[in-house]
Amino acid sequence: YSQNDLMVKSMAKSLAIKTGTPLTKDQQEHLVNSLFACKEPSVSPTNRATFVTIPLGDLDRKFV
């Protein structure tokens, strides 16, 4: 990675919303919309998955 990439990743991590931070519905919607407006919405700056897709059948089996 370039020096610029490392700096941007560091900034993204330090500015991220921390786990457990309560968000209003509007803040949640803005966060999701911002995520999907990204060039690579499926991974974080540290290459971790940002979301998972769960097939409807799997959800049905969880709540039987």
mmCIF file of C-alpha atoms in Angstrom:
data_model
loop_
_atom_site.group_PDB
_atom_site.id
_atom_site.type_symbol
_atom_site.label_atom_id
_atom_site.label_comp_id
_atom_site.label_asym_id
_atom_site.label_seq_id
_atom_site.Cartn_x
_atom_site.Cartn_y
_atom_site.Cartn_z
ATOM 1 C CA TYR A 1 0.000 0.000 0.000
ATOM 2 C CA SER A 2 1.073 3.576 -0.600
ATOM 3 C CA GLN A 3 1.660 6.036 2.232
ATOM 4 C CA ASN A 4 -1.557 7.793 1.183
ATOM 5 C CA ASP A 5 -3.552 4.533 1.346
ATOM 6 C CA LEU A 6 -2.267 3.834 4.842
ATOM 7 C CA MET A 7 -3.128 7.349 6.001
ATOM 8 C CA VAL A 8 -6.659 7.145 4.592
ATOM 9 C CA LYS A 9 -7.212 3.733 6.200
ATOM 10 C CA SER A 10 -6.004 5.061 9.534
ATOM 11 C CA MET A 11 -8.332 8.061 9.304
ATOM 12 C CA ALA A 12 -11.278 5.862 8.335
ATOM 13 C CA LYS A 13 -10.699 3.614 11.325
ATOM 14 C CA SER A 14 -10.341 6.467 13.810
ATOM 15 C CA LEU A 15 -13.453 8.256 12.494
ATOM 16 C CA ALA A 16 -15.612 5.116 12.335
ATOM 17 C CA ILE A 17 -18.764 4.837 14.423
ATOM 18 C CA LYS A 18 -17.859 2.659 17.385
ATOM 19 C CA THR A 19 -19.716 -0.541 18.256
ATOM 20 C CA GLY A 20 -22.647 0.140 20.569
ATOM 21 C CA THR A 21 -23.107 3.764 19.509
ATOM 22 C CA PRO A 22 -26.873 4.399 19.319
ATOM 23 C CA LEU A 23 -28.049 5.839 15.986
ATOM 24 C CA THR A 24 -31.366 7.376 15.004
ATOM 25 C CA LYS A 25 -33.261 5.875 12.075
ATOM 26 C CA ASP A 26 -32.125 8.795 9.884
ATOM 27 C CA GLN A 27 -28.494 8.224 10.885
ATOM 28 C CA GLN A 28 -28.827 4.504 10.138
ATOM 29 C CA GLU A 29 -30.309 5.203 6.701
ATOM 30 C CA HIS A 30 -27.575 7.738 5.934
ATOM 31 C CA LEU A 31 -24.910 5.225 6.972
ATOM 32 C CA VAL A 32 -26.321 2.485 4.715
ATOM 33 C CA ASN A 33 -26.773 4.875 1.782
ATOM 34 C CA SER A 34 -23.216 6.143 2.210
ATOM 35 C CA LEU A 35 -21.883 2.589 2.341
ATOM 36 C CA PHE A 36 -23.550 1.598 -0.926
ATOM 37 C CA ALA A 37 -22.352 4.800 -2.602
ATOM 38 C CA CYS A 38 -18.751 3.639 -2.053
ATOM 39 C CA LYS A 39 -16.636 2.149 -4.822
ATOM 40 C CA GLU A 40 -16.183 -1.073 -2.804
ATOM 41 C CA PRO A 41 -19.128 -1.303 -0.362
ATOM 42 C CA SER A 42 -18.596 -4.969 0.506
ATOM 43 C CA VAL A 43 -15.260 -4.507 2.314
ATOM 44 C CA SER A 44 -13.898 -2.109 4.916
ATOM 45 C CA PRO A 45 -10.614 -0.212 4.529
ATOM 46 C CA THR A 46 -9.004 -3.134 6.397
ATOM 47 C CA ASN A 47 -10.533 -5.695 3.982
ATOM 48 C CA ARG A 48 -13.160 -6.974 6.408
ATOM 49 C CA ALA A 49 -16.679 -7.731 5.218
ATOM 50 C CA THR A 50 -19.087 -4.849 5.842
ATOM 51 C CA PHE A 51 -22.215 -6.987 5.546
ATOM 52 C CA VAL A 52 -23.397 -10.524 4.869
ATOM 53 C CA THR A 53 -26.195 -11.753 2.655
ATOM 54 C CA ILE A 54 -28.467 -14.313 4.310
ATOM 55 C CA PRO A 55 -30.755 -16.299 2.002
ATOM 56 C CA LEU A 56 -34.431 -16.086 2.960
ATOM 57 C CA GLY A 57 -34.598 -19.864 3.416
ATOM 58 C CA ASP A 58 -31.837 -19.696 6.039
ATOM 59 C CA LEU A 59 -33.762 -17.016 7.934
ATOM 60 C CA ASP A 60 -36.942 -19.094 7.789
ATOM 61 C CA ARG A 61 -35.124 -22.079 9.321
ATOM 62 C CA LYS A 62 -33.751 -19.923 12.157
ATOM 63 C CA PHE A 63 -37.239 -18.890 13.291
ATOM 64 C CA VAL A 64 -39.181 -22.140 12.996
#
